[in-house]
Amino acid sequence: QVHLVEAGGDSVQAGESLRLSCQVSGTTISRGCLGWFRQRPGKEREWVANIVVERRDEAYANSVKGRFTISLDSASNTLDLQTNELKPEDTAVYYCAAGSGWCPDKSAYQSWGQGTQVTVSS
C-alpha cells in the first residue's frame, strides 16, 4: 500500500512562489515514477513534472519548464515541487502520484494524493 499526502497549496499573487510537498508512506520508493499533475475545473488532469527515480532524471511540461523544480528527498520519502514565477494559468489542484511506466502519462500512476489547491491572482 502506498499513501501520498500533499501540502503547501495556497492563494498567492502572480510572480510569487510556493513549495508543494508530498509525503509518501507505505513504501520506500527506489524506482519508478514520482510525479506532479494538476487539474483545472472542466479539464483533464495534466502532467506537470516527474522524476524517474532509478535514473534520478527530471522532466517538465513545457508550460512550467524553467519555473518549477521537482525534487525527491529519499531519506524522508518526500517529493517536493518548487513553483516559482507563478502565473494565473497555474491555478489548479495539484496532485502527486507514484507509479511505473511512461512517467509523463497519467495512466502510469497507480497511487494518488488527495490534491492541494494553488490559486494565483493577477
Coordinates of C-alpha atoms in Angstrom, one line a residue:
Q1 CA 0.0 0.0 0.0
V2 CA 1.2 3.4 -1.0
H3 CA -0.2 6.6 0.5
L4 CA 0.6 10.1 -0.6
V5 CA -0.4 13.4 1.1
E6 CA 0.1 16.8 -0.5
A7 CA 0.6 20.0 1.4
G8 CA 1.6 23.6 0.7
G9 CA -1.2 24.9 -1.6
D10 CA -2.2 28.5 -1.1
S11 CA -3.5 31.6 -2.7
V12 CA -0.8 33.9 -4.0
Q13 CA -0.2 36.8 -6.3
A14 CA 1.3 36.3 -9.8
G15 CA 5.1 36.2 -9.7
E16 CA 5.3 34.7 -6.2
S17 CA 6.4 31.2 -5.3
L18 CA 5.1 28.2 -3.4
R19 CA 6.7 25.0 -2.3
L20 CA 4.4 21.9 -2.5
S21 CA 5.3 18.8 -0.6
C22 CA 4.1 15.2 -0.9
Q23 CA 4.7 12.8 1.9
V24 CA 5.0 9.2 0.7
S25 CA 4.3 6.4 3.1
G26 CA 3.7 2.7 3.0
T27 CA 6.8 2.0 0.9
T28 CA 10.3 3.3 0.2
I29 CA 10.4 4.3 -3.5
S30 CA 13.7 3.3 -5.1
R31 CA 12.5 3.1 -8.7
G32 CA 9.6 4.1 -11.0
C33 CA 7.8 7.3 -11.4
L34 CA 7.1 10.1 -8.9
G35 CA 5.1 12.9 -10.5
W36 CA 3.1 16.0 -10.1
F37 CA -0.1 16.6 -12.0
R38 CA -2.6 19.4 -12.0
Q39 CA -6.2 19.8 -12.9
R40 CA -8.4 22.8 -13.7
P41 CA -12.2 22.7 -13.5
G42 CA -13.6 21.1 -16.6
K43 CA -10.3 20.0 -17.9
E44 CA -8.5 16.7 -17.7
R45 CA -5.6 16.1 -15.4
E46 CA -2.3 17.2 -17.0
W47 CA 1.2 16.3 -16.3
V48 CA 3.5 18.9 -14.7
A49 CA 6.7 17.1 -13.8
N50 CA 8.2 13.8 -12.8
I51 CA 11.3 12.0 -11.5
V52 CA 12.4 8.7 -12.9
V53 CA 13.6 7.5 -9.5
E54 CA 16.2 5.0 -10.5
R55 CA 17.8 7.4 -13.0
R56 CA 17.3 10.5 -10.9
D57 CA 16.1 12.1 -14.1
E58 CA 13.7 15.1 -14.0
A59 CA 11.2 16.1 -16.7
Y60 CA 8.9 19.0 -17.0
A61 CA 6.0 20.1 -19.1
N62 CA 6.8 23.0 -21.4
S63 CA 4.4 25.2 -19.6
V64 CA 6.4 25.0 -16.3
K65 CA 9.9 24.3 -17.5
G66 CA 12.4 26.9 -16.1
R67 CA 9.9 27.9 -13.3
F68 CA 9.2 24.7 -11.4
T69 CA 11.6 22.2 -9.9
I70 CA 10.8 18.7 -8.7
S71 CA 12.9 17.0 -6.1
L72 CA 13.0 13.9 -4.0
D73 CA 14.3 13.6 -0.5
S74 CA 14.8 9.8 -0.3
A75 CA 15.7 9.9 3.4
S76 CA 12.3 11.3 4.3
N77 CA 10.3 9.9 1.3
T78 CA 9.2 13.4 0.4
L79 CA 8.5 14.7 -3.1
D80 CA 8.6 18.4 -3.5
L81 CA 7.6 20.8 -6.2
Q82 CA 9.1 24.3 -6.0
T83 CA 6.9 26.6 -8.1
N84 CA 8.4 29.9 -9.0
E85 CA 7.2 32.9 -11.1
L86 CA 3.6 31.7 -10.7
K87 CA 1.1 32.7 -13.3
P88 CA -2.7 32.8 -13.1
E89 CA -2.8 29.9 -15.5
D90 CA -1.0 27.8 -12.9
T91 CA -4.2 27.9 -10.8
A92 CA -5.3 24.3 -10.3
V93 CA -5.5 21.4 -7.9
Y94 CA -2.1 19.8 -7.8
Y95 CA -1.7 16.1 -7.2
C96 CA 1.3 13.9 -6.5
A97 CA 1.4 10.4 -7.7
A98 CA 3.5 7.2 -7.8
G99 CA 3.7 4.5 -10.4
S100 CA 5.7 3.0 -13.2
G101 CA 5.8 3.1 -17.0
W102 CA 5.9 6.1 -19.2
C103 CA 6.1 8.7 -16.5
P104 CA 4.5 11.7 -18.3
D105 CA 1.4 9.7 -18.9
K106 CA -1.1 9.7 -16.0
S107 CA -2.1 6.1 -16.8
A108 CA 1.4 5.1 -15.4
Y109 CA 0.4 6.1 -11.9
Q110 CA -1.4 3.7 -9.5
S111 CA -1.3 5.8 -6.3
W112 CA -2.5 9.4 -6.0
G113 CA -2.7 12.0 -3.3
Q114 CA -5.8 14.0 -2.4
G115 CA -4.7 17.2 -4.1
T116 CA -3.8 20.7 -2.9
Q117 CA -5.2 23.9 -4.3
V118 CA -3.0 26.5 -5.8
T119 CA -4.6 29.8 -6.7
V120 CA -2.7 32.6 -8.4
S121 CA -4.2 36.0 -8.8
S122 CA -3.1 38.7 -11.2

